[in-house]
XYZ file of C-alpha atoms in Angstrom:
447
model
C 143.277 58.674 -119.384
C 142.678 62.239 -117.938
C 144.984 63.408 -115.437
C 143.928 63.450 -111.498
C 146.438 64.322 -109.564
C 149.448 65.786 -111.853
C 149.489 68.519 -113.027
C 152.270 70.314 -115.258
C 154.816 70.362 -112.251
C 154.295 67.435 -110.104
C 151.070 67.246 -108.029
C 149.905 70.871 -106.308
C 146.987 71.831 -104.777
C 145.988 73.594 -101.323
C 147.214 72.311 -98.013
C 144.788 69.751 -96.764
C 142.154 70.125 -99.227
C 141.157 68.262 -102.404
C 144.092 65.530 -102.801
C 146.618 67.362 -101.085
C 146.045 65.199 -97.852
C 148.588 63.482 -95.745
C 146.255 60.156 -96.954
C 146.741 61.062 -100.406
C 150.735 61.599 -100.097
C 150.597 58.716 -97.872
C 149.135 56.702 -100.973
C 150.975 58.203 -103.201
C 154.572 57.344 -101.850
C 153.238 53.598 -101.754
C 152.356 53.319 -105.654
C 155.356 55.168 -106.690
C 157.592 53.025 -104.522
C 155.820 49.887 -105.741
C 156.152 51.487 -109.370
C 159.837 51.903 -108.986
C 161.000 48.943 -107.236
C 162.520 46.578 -109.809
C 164.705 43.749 -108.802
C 166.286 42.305 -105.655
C 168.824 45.235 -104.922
C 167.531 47.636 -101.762
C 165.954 50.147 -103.481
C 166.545 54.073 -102.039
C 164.611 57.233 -102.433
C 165.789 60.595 -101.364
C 163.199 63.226 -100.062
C 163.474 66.715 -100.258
C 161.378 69.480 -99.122
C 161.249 73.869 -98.971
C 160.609 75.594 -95.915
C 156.748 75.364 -95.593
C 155.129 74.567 -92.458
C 152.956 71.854 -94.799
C 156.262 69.800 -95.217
C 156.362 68.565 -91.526
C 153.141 66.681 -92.475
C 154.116 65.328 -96.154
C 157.482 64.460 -95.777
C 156.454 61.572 -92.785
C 152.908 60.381 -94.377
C 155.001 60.212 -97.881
C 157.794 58.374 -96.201
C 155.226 56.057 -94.747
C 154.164 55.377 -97.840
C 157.422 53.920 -99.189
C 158.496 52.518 -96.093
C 154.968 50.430 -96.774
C 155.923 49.436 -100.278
C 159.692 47.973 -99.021
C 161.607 51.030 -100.012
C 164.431 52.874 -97.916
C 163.692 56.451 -97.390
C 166.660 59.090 -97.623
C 165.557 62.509 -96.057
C 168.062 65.819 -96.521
C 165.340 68.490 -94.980
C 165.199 71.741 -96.961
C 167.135 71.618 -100.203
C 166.383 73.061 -103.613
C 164.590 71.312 -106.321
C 167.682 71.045 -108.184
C 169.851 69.339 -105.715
C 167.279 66.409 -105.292
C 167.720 65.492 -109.044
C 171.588 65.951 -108.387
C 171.142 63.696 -105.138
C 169.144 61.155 -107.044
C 172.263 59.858 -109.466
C 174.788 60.801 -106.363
C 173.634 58.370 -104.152
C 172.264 55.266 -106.789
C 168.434 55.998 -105.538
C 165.832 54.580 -107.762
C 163.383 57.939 -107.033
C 163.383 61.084 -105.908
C 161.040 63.404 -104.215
C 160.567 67.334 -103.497
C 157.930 68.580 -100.894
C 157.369 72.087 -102.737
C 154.747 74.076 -104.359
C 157.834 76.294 -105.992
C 156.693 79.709 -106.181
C 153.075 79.672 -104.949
C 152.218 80.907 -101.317
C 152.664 79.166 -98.083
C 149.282 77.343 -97.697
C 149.804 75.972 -101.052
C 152.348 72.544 -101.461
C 153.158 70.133 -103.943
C 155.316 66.774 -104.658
C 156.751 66.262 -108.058
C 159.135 62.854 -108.840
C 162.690 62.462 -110.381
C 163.584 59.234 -111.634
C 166.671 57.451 -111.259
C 168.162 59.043 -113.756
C 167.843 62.302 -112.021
C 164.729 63.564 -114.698
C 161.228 64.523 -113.826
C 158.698 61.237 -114.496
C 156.999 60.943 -117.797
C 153.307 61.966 -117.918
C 152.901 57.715 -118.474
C 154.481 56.877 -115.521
C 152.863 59.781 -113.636
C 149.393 57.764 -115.076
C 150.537 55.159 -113.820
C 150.821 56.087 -110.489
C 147.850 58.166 -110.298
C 145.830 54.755 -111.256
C 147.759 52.470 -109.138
C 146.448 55.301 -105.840
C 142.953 54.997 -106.562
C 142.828 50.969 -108.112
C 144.418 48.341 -105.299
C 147.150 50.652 -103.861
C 147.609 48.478 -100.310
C 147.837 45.508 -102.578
C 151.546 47.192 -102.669
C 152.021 46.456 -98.919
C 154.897 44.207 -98.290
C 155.340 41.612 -95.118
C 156.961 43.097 -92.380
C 160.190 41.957 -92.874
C 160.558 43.697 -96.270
C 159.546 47.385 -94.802
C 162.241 49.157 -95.443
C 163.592 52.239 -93.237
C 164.185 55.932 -93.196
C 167.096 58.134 -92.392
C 168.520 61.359 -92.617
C 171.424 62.691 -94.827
C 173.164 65.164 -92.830
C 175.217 66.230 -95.591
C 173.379 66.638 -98.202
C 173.730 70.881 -98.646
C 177.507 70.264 -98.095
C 177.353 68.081 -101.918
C 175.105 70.787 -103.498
C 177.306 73.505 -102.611
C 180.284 71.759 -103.906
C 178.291 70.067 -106.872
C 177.285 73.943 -107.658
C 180.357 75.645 -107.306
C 181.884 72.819 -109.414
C 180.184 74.224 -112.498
C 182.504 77.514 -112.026
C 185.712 77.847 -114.388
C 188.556 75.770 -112.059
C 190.376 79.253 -110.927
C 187.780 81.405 -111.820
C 186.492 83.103 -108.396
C 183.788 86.341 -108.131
C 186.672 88.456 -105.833
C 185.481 91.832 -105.960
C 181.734 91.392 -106.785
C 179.200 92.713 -104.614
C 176.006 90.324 -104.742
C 172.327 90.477 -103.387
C 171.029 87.341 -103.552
C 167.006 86.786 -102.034
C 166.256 83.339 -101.724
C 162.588 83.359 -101.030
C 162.637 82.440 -97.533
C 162.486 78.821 -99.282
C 164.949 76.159 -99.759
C 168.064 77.729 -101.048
C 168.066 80.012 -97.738
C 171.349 78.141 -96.504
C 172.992 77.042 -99.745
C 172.869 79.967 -101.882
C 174.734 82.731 -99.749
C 177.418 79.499 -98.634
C 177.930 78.996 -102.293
C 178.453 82.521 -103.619
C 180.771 83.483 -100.201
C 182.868 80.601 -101.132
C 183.406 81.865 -104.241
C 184.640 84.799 -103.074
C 181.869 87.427 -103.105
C 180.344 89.607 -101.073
C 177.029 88.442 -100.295
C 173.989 90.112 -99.060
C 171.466 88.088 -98.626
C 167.637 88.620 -97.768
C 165.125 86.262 -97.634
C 166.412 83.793 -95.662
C 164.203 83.304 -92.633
C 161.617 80.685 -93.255
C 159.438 80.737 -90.430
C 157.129 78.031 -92.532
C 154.768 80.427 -93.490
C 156.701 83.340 -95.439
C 158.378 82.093 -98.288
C 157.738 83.778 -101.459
C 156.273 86.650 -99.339
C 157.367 89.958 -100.904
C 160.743 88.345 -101.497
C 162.286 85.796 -104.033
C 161.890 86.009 -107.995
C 158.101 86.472 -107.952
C 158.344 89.755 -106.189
C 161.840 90.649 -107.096
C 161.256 94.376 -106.366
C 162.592 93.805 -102.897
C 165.518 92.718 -104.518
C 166.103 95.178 -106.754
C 165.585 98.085 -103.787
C 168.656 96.154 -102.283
C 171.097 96.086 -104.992
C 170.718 99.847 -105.156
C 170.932 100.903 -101.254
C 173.978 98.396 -100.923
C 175.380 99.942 -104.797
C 175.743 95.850 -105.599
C 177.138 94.417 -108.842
C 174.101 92.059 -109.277
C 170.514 90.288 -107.650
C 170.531 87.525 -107.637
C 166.632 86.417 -106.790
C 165.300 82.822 -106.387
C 161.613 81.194 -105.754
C 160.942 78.916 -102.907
C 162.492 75.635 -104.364
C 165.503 77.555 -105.977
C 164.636 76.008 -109.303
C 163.995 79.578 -111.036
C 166.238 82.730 -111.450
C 165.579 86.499 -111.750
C 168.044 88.657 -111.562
C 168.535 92.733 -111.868
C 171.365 94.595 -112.825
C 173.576 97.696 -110.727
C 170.792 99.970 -111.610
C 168.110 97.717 -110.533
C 166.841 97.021 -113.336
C 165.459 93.312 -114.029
C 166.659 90.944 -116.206
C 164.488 88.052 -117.017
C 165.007 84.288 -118.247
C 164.682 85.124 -121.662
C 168.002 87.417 -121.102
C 169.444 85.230 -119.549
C 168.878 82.498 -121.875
C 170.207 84.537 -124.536
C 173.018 85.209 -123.087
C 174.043 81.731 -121.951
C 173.041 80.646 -125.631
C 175.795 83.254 -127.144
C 178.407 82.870 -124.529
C 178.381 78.868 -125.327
C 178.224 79.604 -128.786
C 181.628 81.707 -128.774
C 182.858 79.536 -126.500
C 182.055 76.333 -129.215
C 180.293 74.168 -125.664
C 177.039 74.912 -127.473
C 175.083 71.713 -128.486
C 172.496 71.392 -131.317
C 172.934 75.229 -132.455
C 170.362 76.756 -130.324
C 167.763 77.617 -127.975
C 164.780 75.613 -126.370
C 162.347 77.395 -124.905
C 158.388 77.684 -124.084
C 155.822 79.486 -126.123
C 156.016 82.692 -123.545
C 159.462 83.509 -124.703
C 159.768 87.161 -126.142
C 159.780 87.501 -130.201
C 163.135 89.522 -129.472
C 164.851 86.812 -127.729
C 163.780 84.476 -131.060
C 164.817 87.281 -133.526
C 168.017 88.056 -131.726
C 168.886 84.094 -131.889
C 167.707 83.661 -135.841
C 169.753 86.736 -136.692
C 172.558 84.806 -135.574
C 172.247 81.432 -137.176
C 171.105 80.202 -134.157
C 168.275 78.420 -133.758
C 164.923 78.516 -131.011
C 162.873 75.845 -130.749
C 159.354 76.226 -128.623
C 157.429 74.139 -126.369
C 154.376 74.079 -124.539
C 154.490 75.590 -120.864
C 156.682 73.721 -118.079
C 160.215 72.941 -118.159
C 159.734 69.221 -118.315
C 158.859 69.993 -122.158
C 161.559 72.248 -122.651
C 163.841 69.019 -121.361
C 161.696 66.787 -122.807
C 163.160 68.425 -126.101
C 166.648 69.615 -124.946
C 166.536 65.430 -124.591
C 165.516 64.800 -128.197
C 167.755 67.184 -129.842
C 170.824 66.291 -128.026
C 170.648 70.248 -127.122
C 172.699 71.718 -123.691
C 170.483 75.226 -123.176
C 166.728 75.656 -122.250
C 164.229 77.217 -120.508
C 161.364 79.525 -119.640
C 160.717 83.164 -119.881
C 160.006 82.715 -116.027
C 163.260 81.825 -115.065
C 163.436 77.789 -115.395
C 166.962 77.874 -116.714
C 168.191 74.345 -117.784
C 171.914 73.688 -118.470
C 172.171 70.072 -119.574
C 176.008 70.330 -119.100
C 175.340 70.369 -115.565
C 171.760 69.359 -114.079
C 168.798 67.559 -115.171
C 166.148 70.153 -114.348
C 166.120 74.100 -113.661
C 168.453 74.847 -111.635
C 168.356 78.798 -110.479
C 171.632 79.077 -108.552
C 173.828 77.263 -111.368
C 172.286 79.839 -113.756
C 173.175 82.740 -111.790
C 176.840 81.476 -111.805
C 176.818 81.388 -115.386
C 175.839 84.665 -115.691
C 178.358 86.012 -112.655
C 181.212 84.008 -114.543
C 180.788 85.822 -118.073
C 180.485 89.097 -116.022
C 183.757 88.445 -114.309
C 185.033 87.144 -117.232
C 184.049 89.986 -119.681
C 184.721 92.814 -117.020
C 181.153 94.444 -118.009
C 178.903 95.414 -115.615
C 175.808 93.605 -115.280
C 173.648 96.066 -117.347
C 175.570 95.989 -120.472
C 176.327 92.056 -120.299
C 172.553 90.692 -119.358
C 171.583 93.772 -121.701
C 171.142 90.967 -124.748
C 167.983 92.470 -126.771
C 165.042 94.983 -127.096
C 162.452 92.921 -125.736
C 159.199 92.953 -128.183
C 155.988 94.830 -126.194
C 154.416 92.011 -124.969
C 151.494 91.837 -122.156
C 150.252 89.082 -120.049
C 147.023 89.093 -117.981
C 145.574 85.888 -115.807
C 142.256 85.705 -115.843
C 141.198 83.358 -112.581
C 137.599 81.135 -113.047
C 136.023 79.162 -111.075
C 134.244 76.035 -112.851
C 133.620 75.348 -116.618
C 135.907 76.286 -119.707
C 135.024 80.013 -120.354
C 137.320 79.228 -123.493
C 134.675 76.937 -125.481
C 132.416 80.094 -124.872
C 131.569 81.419 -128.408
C 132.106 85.202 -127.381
C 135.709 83.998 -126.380
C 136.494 81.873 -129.916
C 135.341 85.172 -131.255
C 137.068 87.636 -129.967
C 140.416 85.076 -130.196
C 139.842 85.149 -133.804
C 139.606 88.506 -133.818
C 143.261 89.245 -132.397
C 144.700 87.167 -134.615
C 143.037 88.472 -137.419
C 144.463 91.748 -136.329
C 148.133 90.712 -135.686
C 148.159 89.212 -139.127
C 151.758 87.913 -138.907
C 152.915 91.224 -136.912
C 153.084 89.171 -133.512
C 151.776 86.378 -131.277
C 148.867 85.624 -129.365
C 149.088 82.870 -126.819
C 146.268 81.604 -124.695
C 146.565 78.745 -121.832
C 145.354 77.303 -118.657
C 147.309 77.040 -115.618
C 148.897 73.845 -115.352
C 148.899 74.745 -111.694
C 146.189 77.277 -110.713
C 142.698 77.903 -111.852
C 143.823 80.762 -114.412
C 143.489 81.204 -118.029
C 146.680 83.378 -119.090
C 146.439 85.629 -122.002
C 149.559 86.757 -123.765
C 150.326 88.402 -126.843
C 153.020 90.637 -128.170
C 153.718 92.412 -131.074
C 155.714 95.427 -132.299
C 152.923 98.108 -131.585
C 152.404 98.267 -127.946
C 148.532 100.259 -128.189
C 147.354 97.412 -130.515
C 148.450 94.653 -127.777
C 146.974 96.049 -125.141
C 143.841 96.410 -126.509
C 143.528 93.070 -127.926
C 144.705 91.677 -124.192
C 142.384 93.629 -122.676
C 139.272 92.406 -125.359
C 139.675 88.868 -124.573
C 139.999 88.849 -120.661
C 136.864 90.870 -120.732
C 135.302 88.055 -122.695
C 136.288 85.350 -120.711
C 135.343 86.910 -117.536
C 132.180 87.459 -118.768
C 131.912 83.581 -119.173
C 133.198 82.292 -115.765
């Protein structure tokens, strides 16, 4: 059954066009609250949302929704991604839902699902809800005296903030470290300077005032140059930058220089390792995770398993293998130890406790390996598949041809946005480019 409305991360699209309608998240909240109500208990879900103006329309019409279907609605306002899935299993709900199109622009939004146990929804059950929308959806409409109600959590960022600093060494506090932290103008705008202060640092923080329509604007981990320009004028130990749901981490060391997930995963990975908390003696990660970071890992005994793109296949895995560390290149970090899904902020304090811990400075300890060159280009189309274009296949073949073994060549949709991203790396930097270069040129001649 092809997919309609899911996508890689939850359901995202363009405010009020397509199926990103208040109808459609109206619709939506009543098949996944019929889909998830089992039983005679009263059946809960909690609803999160970031900071765009779009959420003042979703979060109601998706509330109606499960209202409709006989389910009580929890609402805790703007909170990161993370802390719904921790709010989930906190509070006994049978779903959970964020408002949030994660790092993509203001007029963009999306809802993605957590289960009851606190993980993102299979693609199945996604299926399933997708066909219960469009086939007989108000056949899920319950007599009035089953409707159930909605309410607000007032303290839901007090239990992330203590859920978060909970995953710090008991004693253990960040006394003496200076700290820029951006948080996108999204959801962690409250929670992620309360967390780090009450840890003890000092905290400058930037990006945090959402006025609905600037989050991710210049600021948070997709434009972490902003963040980097602070560390340096305020001669901080670390930056600390987030996207707009908090669920991804980039940070940049005292000289401003960044560090990526791939870093960071490798350091995590080691530091667990010494520390003998490491489960299933390695790494997952995505495809788009640097040959260094899988050479660095292999040269240690360790091992690095890949997945396709998203961090529900990196957990998906981490699940399988009974392994505790995963993520993405991008800055999904996923500590099984701790959370369910990426969560940026608990990543960060991973990284600030070996620093503390180790007494280096942030350059030397997220310093892990010599990345391989590697290049990445997004091609955007608008209709067709320019990659079933022979002139594409061609010059694909080609590349690989020419890497022979000496590197990777990855090519994928967006799960998310109508781009096809070409990647490859390799240890000769000319030869990359020119191959990266070869085969956007082809597919933009077919879109």
């Amino acid at each position: 059954m092809s997919r309609k409305y899911f996508g890689t991360d939850g359901m995202r699209g363009r405010v009020n066009e397509g199926f990103m309608t208040p109808d459609v998240a109206m619709r939506v909240g009543l098949a996944a609250g019929r889909s998830f109500i089992r039983g005679d208990h009263v059946h809960r879900v909690v609803i999160g949302k970031d900071t765009r103006r779009s959420g003042y329309m979703y979060e109601p019409a998706l509330a109606a929704g499960f209202v409709a279907a006989g389910m009580d609605v929890i609402m805790v306002g703007p909170m990161p991604t993370p802390a719904i899935a921790m709010l989930v299993k906190s509070l006994r709900a049978d779903l959970g839902v964020m408002i949030s199109a994660s790092h993509n622009p203001h007029y963009d939004n999306g809802i993605k699902f957590f289960g009851p146990d606190g993980f993102k929804l299979s693609d199945e059950k996604e299926l399933e809800i997708e066909h219960m929308v469009d086939n007989g959806v108000f056949d899920a409409l319950v007599p009035s005296e089953e409707l159930g109600r909605a309410t607000r959590l007032e303290d839901a960022s007090g239990r992330y903030v203590e859920f978060a600093k909970a995953t710090v060494p008991n004693g253990l506090t960040f006394d003496g470290l200076k700290i820029v932290v951006d948080c996108a103008n999204g959801a962690a705008y409250k929670v992620a300077p309360t967390v780090l202060w009450e840890l003890g640092a000092e905290v400058i923080s930037i990006g945090v005032s959402p006025n609905g329509f600037n989050i991710n604007d210049k600021c948070g981990s997709t434009h972490p140059e902003t963040m980097c320009e602070q560390v340096v004028a305020h001669g901080a130990d670390l930056g600390i930058a987030l996207d707009g749901d908090a669920d991804r981490l980039i940070l940049c060391d005292e000289h401003g220089q960044i560090v990526d997930g791939d870093q960071i995963m490798a350091l995590i990975t080691r530091n667990w390792h010494k520390r003998g908390v490491l489960r299933g003696g390695g790494l997952v990660t995505t495809v788009m995770s640097n040959l260094g970071l899988e050479r660095l890992l292999t040269g240690e005994g360790l091992s690095l398993a890949r997945t396709k793109v998203g961090d529900r296949y990196v957990v998906e895995h981490m699940r399988k293998t009974g392994m505790n560390v995963g993520g993405e290149q991008s800055g999904h970090i996923v500590l099984s130890d701790f959370a369910t899904t990426g969560d940026g902020l608990v990543a960060a304090l991973q990284v600030l406790t070996e620093i503390q811990q180790s007494d280096k400075p942030a350059s030397e300890a997220c310093r892990q390996f010599d990345p391989v060159p590697q290049l990445l280009k997004n091609v955007r189309y608008s209709g067709g598949d320019p990659l079933e274009a022979a002139s594409v296949k061609a010059s694909i073949e080609t590349a690989e041809q020419a890497l022979n073994g000496s590197g990777r060549l990855v090519i994928r949709k967006s799960g998310t946005e109508p781009l096809i991203r070409v990647m490859a790396e390799g240890d000769d930097e000319g030869k990359i480019t020119a191959l990266v270069d070869a085969i956007c040129s082809e597919i933009e001649a077919a879109a």
